[in-house]
XYZ file of C-alpha atoms in Angstrom:
581
model
C -16.072 10.197 27.893
C -17.299 11.342 24.605
C -20.852 12.717 24.854
C -23.165 12.467 21.885
C -26.247 14.748 21.312
C -29.458 13.584 19.641
C -33.113 14.241 19.478
C -35.936 11.633 20.127
C -39.400 12.423 19.409
C -38.316 16.089 19.319
C -36.727 15.958 22.835
C -33.074 16.801 23.112
C -30.798 14.393 24.926
C -27.195 13.956 25.877
C -25.620 10.681 26.478
C -22.364 8.715 26.728
C -20.766 7.437 23.499
C -21.761 3.738 23.110
C -25.379 4.233 24.612
C -28.081 2.547 22.614
C -31.287 4.287 21.243
C -33.108 2.329 23.822
C -31.014 3.542 26.726
C -31.108 6.911 25.616
C -34.784 6.996 25.305
C -35.212 5.810 28.836
C -33.166 8.779 29.964
C -35.883 11.143 29.028
C -38.849 8.795 29.987
C -39.660 7.724 26.513
C -40.847 4.052 26.810
C -40.017 1.713 23.817
C -41.376 -1.794 23.964
C -38.999 -4.725 23.973
C -39.172 -8.351 24.141
C -35.545 -9.814 23.552
C -33.667 -7.146 25.361
C -33.392 -7.010 29.151
C -30.971 -4.809 30.931
C -30.474 -5.858 34.710
C -28.086 -3.264 35.464
C -25.178 -4.215 37.941
C -26.011 -7.781 37.227
C -24.771 -7.336 33.641
C -27.368 -9.440 31.708
C -27.865 -7.539 28.538
C -29.237 -9.277 25.551
C -28.833 -7.256 22.210
C -29.467 -10.098 19.912
C -32.215 -7.916 18.312
C -34.431 -10.949 17.283
C -37.834 -9.493 17.809
C -37.589 -6.192 16.381
C -40.507 -4.909 18.677
C -38.250 -2.124 19.717
C -37.767 -0.621 16.214
C -37.601 3.075 15.797
C -37.282 5.329 12.778
C -34.149 7.210 12.157
C -34.205 10.002 9.874
C -31.655 9.427 6.729
C -32.067 5.585 7.106
C -33.997 3.364 4.749
C -34.822 0.726 7.225
C -36.254 0.896 10.618
C -33.590 0.288 13.554
C -33.578 -1.972 16.364
C -33.138 0.456 19.171
C -32.046 -2.012 21.816
C -28.834 -2.667 19.567
C -28.376 0.599 17.697
C -25.821 2.891 19.134
C -26.465 6.420 19.145
C -24.645 8.942 16.832
C -24.215 12.708 16.879
C -27.018 14.543 15.355
C -29.391 11.616 15.197
C -33.185 12.527 14.936
C -35.366 9.640 15.978
C -39.267 8.903 15.886
C -40.345 6.127 18.205
C -43.986 6.555 17.679
C -44.575 7.284 13.942
C -47.074 5.632 11.832
C -44.437 3.546 10.128
C -42.927 2.460 13.462
C -46.357 1.589 15.000
C -47.722 -0.226 11.907
C -44.536 -2.242 11.863
C -44.511 -3.147 15.680
C -48.206 -4.168 15.449
C -47.468 -6.369 12.316
C -44.564 -7.944 14.065
C -46.633 -8.758 17.176
C -49.441 -10.233 15.100
C -46.857 -12.415 13.569
C -45.506 -13.805 16.820
C -49.116 -14.312 18.119
C -49.977 -16.244 14.823
C -47.414 -18.984 16.085
C -48.258 -18.807 19.719
C -50.870 -20.866 21.511
C -53.835 -18.970 22.594
C -54.367 -20.764 26.119
C -53.758 -17.437 28.203
C -56.589 -18.558 30.573
C -54.741 -21.506 31.720
C -51.170 -20.592 31.225
C -48.880 -20.483 34.223
C -47.634 -17.029 33.038
C -50.936 -15.404 32.386
C -50.880 -11.640 33.699
C -47.152 -11.944 34.085
C -46.409 -12.420 30.380
C -44.872 -9.830 28.405
C -46.201 -10.865 25.104
C -49.788 -10.836 26.801
C -49.111 -7.254 28.024
C -48.061 -6.010 24.716
C -50.986 -7.805 22.946
C -53.310 -5.796 25.329
C -51.250 -2.569 24.819
C -51.500 -2.800 20.972
C -55.289 -4.078 21.188
C -54.411 -7.351 19.269
C -57.261 -9.653 20.430
C -57.421 -11.849 17.445
C -55.237 -13.967 15.157
C -54.811 -12.040 11.940
C -52.400 -14.429 10.265
C -53.658 -18.016 10.315
C -51.647 -20.907 8.972
C -49.329 -23.816 10.217
C -48.142 -23.446 13.718
C -44.899 -24.898 15.022
C -45.346 -27.904 17.224
C -43.132 -29.341 19.972
C -43.816 -31.550 23.084
C -43.923 -30.095 26.524
C -40.941 -31.359 28.366
C -41.784 -32.261 31.930
C -38.558 -34.386 32.647
C -37.316 -32.730 35.490
C -39.003 -32.019 38.889
C -37.981 -28.353 38.928
C -38.504 -26.921 35.438
C -41.263 -27.189 32.795
C -40.326 -26.219 29.222
C -43.118 -25.622 26.597
C -41.344 -24.822 23.404
C -44.489 -23.885 21.580
C -44.744 -20.645 23.612
C -41.031 -19.831 22.928
C -41.006 -16.451 20.834
C -37.010 -16.789 20.180
C -36.173 -13.737 22.094
C -33.197 -15.698 23.454
C -33.276 -14.024 26.903
C -32.918 -17.415 28.428
C -30.098 -18.412 26.218
C -28.459 -15.145 27.309
C -28.891 -15.820 30.761
C -27.809 -19.549 30.820
C -24.709 -19.053 28.511
C -23.411 -15.638 29.330
C -24.391 -14.660 32.813
C -24.677 -18.019 34.485
C -22.174 -19.780 32.095
C -24.322 -23.224 32.314
C -24.519 -23.660 28.529
C -27.807 -25.920 29.098
C -29.707 -24.275 26.027
C -29.307 -22.910 22.654
C -31.120 -22.002 19.638
C -31.806 -25.506 17.848
C -33.078 -26.153 14.497
C -33.704 -24.115 11.364
C -35.978 -21.541 9.881
C -39.658 -21.879 11.180
C -38.885 -24.844 13.448
C -36.015 -23.002 15.237
C -36.437 -23.075 19.173
C -34.337 -22.604 22.092
C -33.801 -25.904 23.696
C -31.050 -28.318 25.114
C -28.589 -29.942 22.578
C -30.386 -32.158 20.026
C -33.843 -31.503 21.574
C -33.027 -33.570 24.663
C -35.128 -33.280 27.750
C -34.028 -31.081 30.365
C -33.120 -33.923 32.686
C -30.490 -35.139 30.349
C -28.826 -31.852 29.805
C -26.371 -30.063 32.239
C -29.195 -27.806 33.327
C -28.612 -26.917 37.194
C -32.163 -25.633 37.774
C -31.076 -22.243 39.097
C -34.394 -20.923 37.338
C -32.802 -17.710 36.251
C -33.946 -18.623 32.709
C -37.586 -18.736 34.142
C -37.097 -15.059 35.777
C -36.317 -13.605 32.264
C -38.585 -15.767 29.943
C -41.231 -13.334 28.784
C -43.798 -15.883 28.070
C -44.810 -19.220 29.582
C -42.183 -21.217 27.600
C -40.138 -21.652 30.885
C -42.020 -22.132 34.165
C -41.294 -23.793 37.457
C -42.972 -27.325 38.064
C -45.839 -26.536 40.316
C -46.794 -28.352 43.676
C -49.826 -26.485 44.752
C -52.233 -29.096 44.150
C -50.292 -31.533 46.213
C -49.950 -28.929 48.957
C -53.761 -28.443 49.056
C -54.257 -32.056 48.954
C -52.093 -32.401 52.108
C -53.800 -29.690 53.879
C -57.167 -31.326 53.423
C -56.024 -34.741 54.282
C -57.116 -35.263 58.031
C -54.747 -38.199 58.482
C -51.719 -35.962 57.887
C -49.915 -33.468 60.329
C -48.712 -30.869 57.728
C -45.970 -28.576 58.622
C -44.618 -25.645 56.695
C -41.355 -23.952 56.640
C -40.539 -20.506 55.305
C -37.219 -19.512 53.767
C -35.579 -15.938 54.976
C -35.800 -14.420 51.434
C -39.828 -15.095 51.108
C -40.513 -12.330 53.902
C -38.649 -9.778 51.895
C -40.308 -10.214 48.740
C -44.005 -11.843 48.798
C -45.441 -8.452 49.880
C -44.700 -7.293 46.467
C -47.342 -9.816 45.142
C -50.134 -7.798 47.302
C -49.188 -4.444 46.246
C -46.799 -3.731 49.000
C -43.627 -1.412 48.570
C -40.564 -3.441 47.404
C -38.523 -4.736 50.242
C -41.291 -4.663 52.903
C -40.661 -7.142 55.528
C -43.962 -9.242 56.284
C -42.621 -11.977 58.562
C -45.397 -11.789 61.392
C -48.348 -11.480 58.398
C -46.953 -14.182 56.543
C -47.055 -16.447 59.614
C -50.688 -15.563 60.320
C -51.511 -16.139 56.695
C -50.047 -19.607 56.810
C -51.767 -20.376 59.965
C -55.212 -19.205 58.255
C -54.391 -21.460 55.188
C -54.652 -24.381 57.486
C -50.968 -25.640 58.364
C -50.530 -27.390 61.662
C -47.245 -25.846 62.313
C -45.407 -22.810 60.876
C -41.669 -23.133 61.366
C -38.919 -20.807 60.322
C -36.360 -22.132 58.091
C -33.874 -19.503 59.572
C -33.858 -21.934 62.591
C -32.304 -24.555 60.358
C -30.153 -21.883 58.843
C -28.687 -21.427 62.514
C -28.310 -25.292 62.841
C -26.473 -25.245 59.405
C -23.976 -22.641 60.906
C -23.553 -25.013 63.922
C -22.553 -27.844 61.691
C -20.571 -25.977 58.635
C -18.954 -23.768 61.189
C -17.591 -27.017 62.783
C -16.408 -28.138 59.639
C -14.840 -24.839 58.686
C -12.901 -24.726 62.007
C -11.571 -28.399 61.582
C -10.345 -27.855 58.129
C -8.729 -24.583 58.954
C -6.823 -26.248 62.002
C -5.731 -29.124 59.844
C -5.044 -27.035 56.865
C -7.002 -29.467 54.650
C -9.420 -29.512 51.626
C -9.358 -25.711 51.499
C -11.016 -23.836 50.654
C -14.293 -25.086 52.141
C -17.277 -24.154 49.881
C -20.749 -23.366 51.163
C -23.436 -26.215 50.325
C -26.686 -24.477 50.967
C -27.537 -23.764 47.344
C -28.453 -26.933 45.267
C -28.162 -24.936 42.007
C -24.546 -24.248 42.676
C -23.878 -27.809 43.748
C -25.428 -29.033 40.580
C -22.780 -26.566 38.741
C -20.051 -27.965 40.521
C -20.970 -31.536 39.586
C -20.961 -30.590 35.861
C -18.384 -27.957 35.591
C -15.832 -28.812 38.372
C -16.246 -32.361 39.291
C -12.485 -32.522 40.215
C -13.431 -29.976 43.198
C -16.409 -32.192 44.718
C -14.194 -32.835 47.887
C -14.393 -28.995 48.734
C -18.052 -28.317 49.677
C -19.147 -28.596 53.331
C -21.210 -31.848 53.589
C -23.899 -30.114 55.488
C -27.318 -30.349 54.056
C -29.144 -27.260 53.018
C -31.185 -25.461 55.588
C -34.631 -26.499 54.393
C -33.549 -30.256 54.303
C -32.010 -30.013 57.743
C -35.431 -28.582 58.818
C -37.311 -31.423 57.051
C -34.987 -33.975 59.022
C -35.299 -32.497 62.158
C -39.297 -32.219 61.818
C -39.730 -35.840 60.970
C -37.337 -37.132 63.656
C -36.937 -34.780 66.760
C -40.309 -32.893 66.372
C -42.227 -35.968 65.262
C -40.985 -37.803 68.617
C -41.896 -34.661 70.656
C -45.639 -34.825 69.253
C -46.057 -38.474 69.118
C -46.530 -38.575 65.250
C -45.194 -41.190 62.961
C -42.753 -39.429 60.402
C -44.830 -41.414 57.496
C -47.957 -39.346 58.677
C -46.255 -35.901 58.347
C -45.968 -33.651 55.310
C -43.347 -31.173 55.370
C -43.584 -28.175 52.744
C -40.850 -25.904 52.214
C -41.787 -22.383 50.848
C -38.671 -21.402 49.007
C -37.212 -18.600 46.644
C -35.498 -21.354 44.550
C -36.771 -23.561 41.833
C -33.433 -25.760 42.359
C -34.856 -26.742 45.692
C -37.685 -28.706 43.902
C -35.043 -30.912 42.446
C -32.934 -31.156 45.575
C -35.958 -32.339 47.893
C -36.555 -35.163 45.213
C -33.022 -36.689 45.439
C -33.238 -40.376 46.883
C -30.266 -39.482 49.205
C -32.172 -36.801 51.024
C -34.335 -39.247 52.793
C -34.184 -40.647 56.262
C -35.177 -44.422 56.966
C -36.778 -44.242 53.202
C -38.969 -41.180 54.082
C -38.291 -37.799 52.233
C -36.963 -35.183 54.488
C -39.090 -32.662 52.371
C -42.241 -33.693 50.595
C -43.038 -30.711 48.405
C -41.215 -27.279 47.571
C -43.401 -24.518 46.583
C -42.070 -20.946 45.432
C -42.996 -17.487 46.749
C -45.075 -17.163 43.431
C -46.892 -20.379 44.273
C -47.630 -19.290 47.915
C -48.985 -15.838 46.650
C -51.577 -17.632 44.276
C -52.527 -19.985 47.176
C -53.194 -17.184 49.549
C -55.112 -15.382 46.659
C -57.114 -18.564 46.023
C -58.043 -18.717 49.671
C -59.097 -15.072 49.639
C -56.292 -13.776 51.922
C -54.804 -10.546 51.635
C -51.363 -10.449 53.347
C -51.646 -6.585 53.856
C -54.638 -7.123 56.098
C -53.124 -9.832 58.268
C -52.247 -9.448 61.773
C -48.748 -10.202 63.080
C -48.113 -13.725 64.592
C -45.206 -15.626 65.922
C -43.655 -18.713 64.401
C -44.498 -22.077 66.298
C -42.040 -23.454 68.607
C -39.561 -25.320 69.083
C -38.459 -24.923 65.531
C -39.391 -21.179 65.168
C -36.909 -19.327 67.166
C -34.016 -17.877 64.980
C -31.483 -15.289 64.920
C -30.341 -12.433 62.531
C -27.562 -14.640 61.311
C -29.984 -17.033 60.127
C -32.112 -14.441 58.317
C -29.141 -12.909 56.459
C -28.840 -16.402 54.597
C -31.321 -14.817 51.977
C -28.714 -12.521 50.669
C -25.282 -12.949 48.868
C -22.725 -12.998 51.517
C -25.036 -13.815 54.403
C -24.100 -17.509 54.882
C -20.510 -16.443 55.050
C -21.182 -13.531 57.451
C -23.269 -15.761 59.618
C -20.527 -18.449 59.870
C -17.977 -15.634 60.637
C -19.800 -14.514 63.538
C -19.750 -18.039 64.960
C -16.552 -19.271 63.863
C -14.521 -16.174 65.106
C -16.031 -16.417 68.752
C -15.557 -20.073 68.827
C -11.942 -20.103 67.860
C -10.914 -17.024 69.450
C -13.031 -16.970 72.675
C -13.603 -13.466 72.250
C -16.875 -11.574 71.696
C -17.139 -9.930 68.477
C -17.525 -6.242 69.209
C -18.862 -5.418 65.575
C -20.463 -8.523 63.991
C -21.415 -6.695 60.669
C -18.974 -8.160 57.959
C -19.938 -5.461 55.431
C -17.207 -6.422 53.078
C -19.133 -9.522 51.939
C -22.449 -7.852 51.455
C -23.960 -6.233 48.237
C -24.498 -7.188 44.563
C -20.725 -7.274 43.695
C -20.117 -10.540 41.849
C -17.148 -11.348 44.220
C -16.665 -9.864 47.762
C -13.581 -10.398 49.759
C -12.505 -10.148 53.419
C -9.524 -11.035 55.653
C -10.176 -12.221 59.249
C -7.778 -12.642 61.944
C -8.371 -15.877 63.881
C -5.883 -16.007 66.859
C -3.121 -14.877 64.500
C -3.961 -16.874 61.530
C -5.404 -14.539 58.686
C -7.898 -16.221 56.747
C -9.046 -15.114 53.316
C -12.914 -15.497 52.704
C -14.982 -14.723 49.413
C -18.718 -14.464 48.729
C -19.900 -14.970 45.034
C -23.234 -14.918 43.403
C -24.095 -15.879 40.050
C -22.663 -18.817 38.391
C -20.703 -16.892 35.881
C -18.870 -15.208 38.832
C -18.385 -18.771 40.418
C -16.723 -20.062 37.555
C -14.231 -17.174 37.346
C -13.238 -17.637 41.183
C -13.218 -21.395 40.971
C -10.983 -21.426 37.739
C -8.593 -19.159 39.857
C -8.627 -21.620 42.856
C -8.116 -24.514 40.574
C -5.046 -23.165 38.788
C -3.526 -22.008 42.218
C -3.531 -18.249 41.307
C -5.464 -17.146 44.320
C -6.110 -19.018 47.720
C -9.168 -18.672 49.927
C -9.989 -20.591 53.042
C -13.907 -20.227 52.804
C -15.938 -19.228 49.834
C -19.819 -18.765 49.748
C -21.280 -19.443 46.341
C -24.954 -18.627 45.431
C -26.166 -19.526 41.938
C -28.492 -16.639 41.641
C -26.989 -13.078 41.166
C -27.697 -11.250 44.687
C -28.592 -14.532 46.331
C -31.739 -15.932 47.164
C -33.578 -12.622 47.221
C -33.218 -12.935 43.584
C -34.141 -16.696 43.394
C -36.000 -18.290 40.211
C -39.108 -18.507 42.366
C -39.425 -14.940 43.508
C -41.959 -12.554 42.046
C -41.208 -11.474 38.647
C -39.879 -8.099 38.173
C -38.691 -5.801 35.366
C -36.742 -3.190 37.496
C -34.871 -6.052 38.885
C -31.874 -4.360 40.495
C -34.009 -1.834 42.452
C -36.085 -4.810 43.959
C -33.154 -6.761 44.728
C -31.388 -4.067 46.622
C -34.845 -3.441 48.415
C -35.107 -7.078 49.421
C -31.510 -7.052 50.695
C -32.122 -3.883 52.794
C -35.177 -5.676 54.264
C -33.073 -8.727 55.279
C -30.275 -6.783 56.954
C -32.942 -4.658 58.725
C -34.461 -7.710 60.311
C -30.914 -8.765 61.396
C -30.147 -5.352 62.792
C -33.531 -5.343 64.757
C -33.192 -8.932 66.112
C -32.182 -9.327 69.698
C -30.007 -12.622 68.972
C -27.915 -12.256 65.933
C -25.336 -15.123 66.323
C -26.500 -18.602 65.385
C -24.661 -20.283 68.257
C -26.569 -18.177 70.661
C -29.940 -19.532 69.368
C -31.379 -21.029 72.726
C -33.713 -23.472 70.723
C -30.534 -24.878 68.724
C -28.717 -25.335 71.812
C -31.638 -27.145 73.446
C -32.043 -29.384 70.204
C -28.095 -30.513 70.585
C -28.704 -31.012 74.467
C -31.764 -33.144 73.751
C -31.133 -34.718 70.660
C -27.904 -34.397 68.621
C -25.370 -34.092 71.599
C -22.874 -31.548 69.841
C -22.020 -30.420 66.385
C -20.455 -32.934 64.146
C -21.699 -35.904 66.459
C -22.365 -39.128 64.886
C -26.124 -38.568 64.890
C -25.695 -35.003 63.358
C -23.599 -36.615 60.759
C -26.222 -39.155 60.038
C -29.057 -37.028 59.778
C -27.856 -33.444 58.810
C -25.048 -34.131 56.205
C -25.082 -35.792 52.800
C -22.908 -37.010 50.149
C -24.993 -35.078 47.717
C -26.350 -36.512 44.492
C -23.211 -36.617 42.409
C -23.175 -39.002 39.488
C -19.806 -39.286 38.100
C -20.929 -40.393 34.607
C -22.252 -36.744 34.095
C -18.800 -35.330 34.625
């Protein structure tokens, strides 16, 4: 590899050929502001469209300022990142952006998490210095998951890069010309009429409030203060590994017990663990895996826990719609069980119960609203709030997670296993399924239940498993761009798998669209993953089929996995609309 020597702000640095000025500056701890650029490391989301020019620097010998995010280094370069010319240009560029931006920071959903706001504070810009006509667009609230406010779009095009290059969904692109250009669905259609899958990754990279999640905090508060309602909350496994960040705790701090205590203090009548339903999912999905492998039919079977990925399948691979498991996602299963089994136990009518799901995922909001995910005309899950929303609710109620004692989840739907916890990370659903499927099929006890080959941030992970002489090939993939690659190979027959886990968000639910915002994303995701697997390793029961409460649920209510009642309540035909294909 050819090495390049250059000088940045009088500091010598040697970097590999092809490195940009921005990347070289990072190596010697020189911070250059940027809005359109975002490097997510191994997640491979690098936007070098150079649209904002906030990262401009002065290169000796060049007439114009150079965008550091897209300018490669050259031997002997001398660069100034903080000259009078550079700072003046950055300030004017920032002021021009703000002149076409709403000044509603006090009420903006992204306030204090907005990169534009942060730069304005950093540069001391506290007034509009350029006045004139401002572009005007209606707010798009057509979906039940994402909210799009084009007036706050600064054309950084991070969302476009994420949607088109990383996720390969292609739901949004630059639309219009000149002053009225904005990133939007084709022909400025509302999101609900686009092929948006609601994965929410665009929200995670948007530097302003142009893209946010639809919020359900008000509805949750209303339910909590309604004395006629029994309000139950469930918490996804990925939440416990991330929400601590919102309260100044180190990345990857597991706060399970504190989270339960805080939810009790918030006023929920019962606090359940979605991980219980993850174990239930393995019982149902594992049954399907075994049946399909034994019959050698409809393989590979695809996991169905991620609604963003299921949406992607509908739009881009409708011919493969027979492949996913018919099992509902864990939080939908939990909603069903709460409003049937649990409601009977406590003598409350399902219509008098409200189920709130706390999820790392924005697509779950869309999923919960689908009419076929109802039981006897009553929604399984009433409202979905994200990790970020729950943190705001805690802060509004004066609850500091750091100061909470540890409490246990309520029973009978609070018991879970390590297998259920690892659902929060890419490869976790597959690993949990393998732990159960192997022992059910072979009748042997697994000596080593860690399937490390399917863990981590790699786009595609593979493993081969011996099931009584039959070698099955399995894979776990995260990020819809990676899902596309693997499904194209399945479709053309160039590769054969038996089981594939797919998660829409790179890295899995720990990196969901509803998780705390972060810039050093790869480090945070890895820390959250470590927390998830540490919980698994320290949990006494680590296999879903050994969950005593799940076994009791089958004994008292469902009979056995795959029973008629289980199919009626725990399985679905999704929400596929063939007209969209």
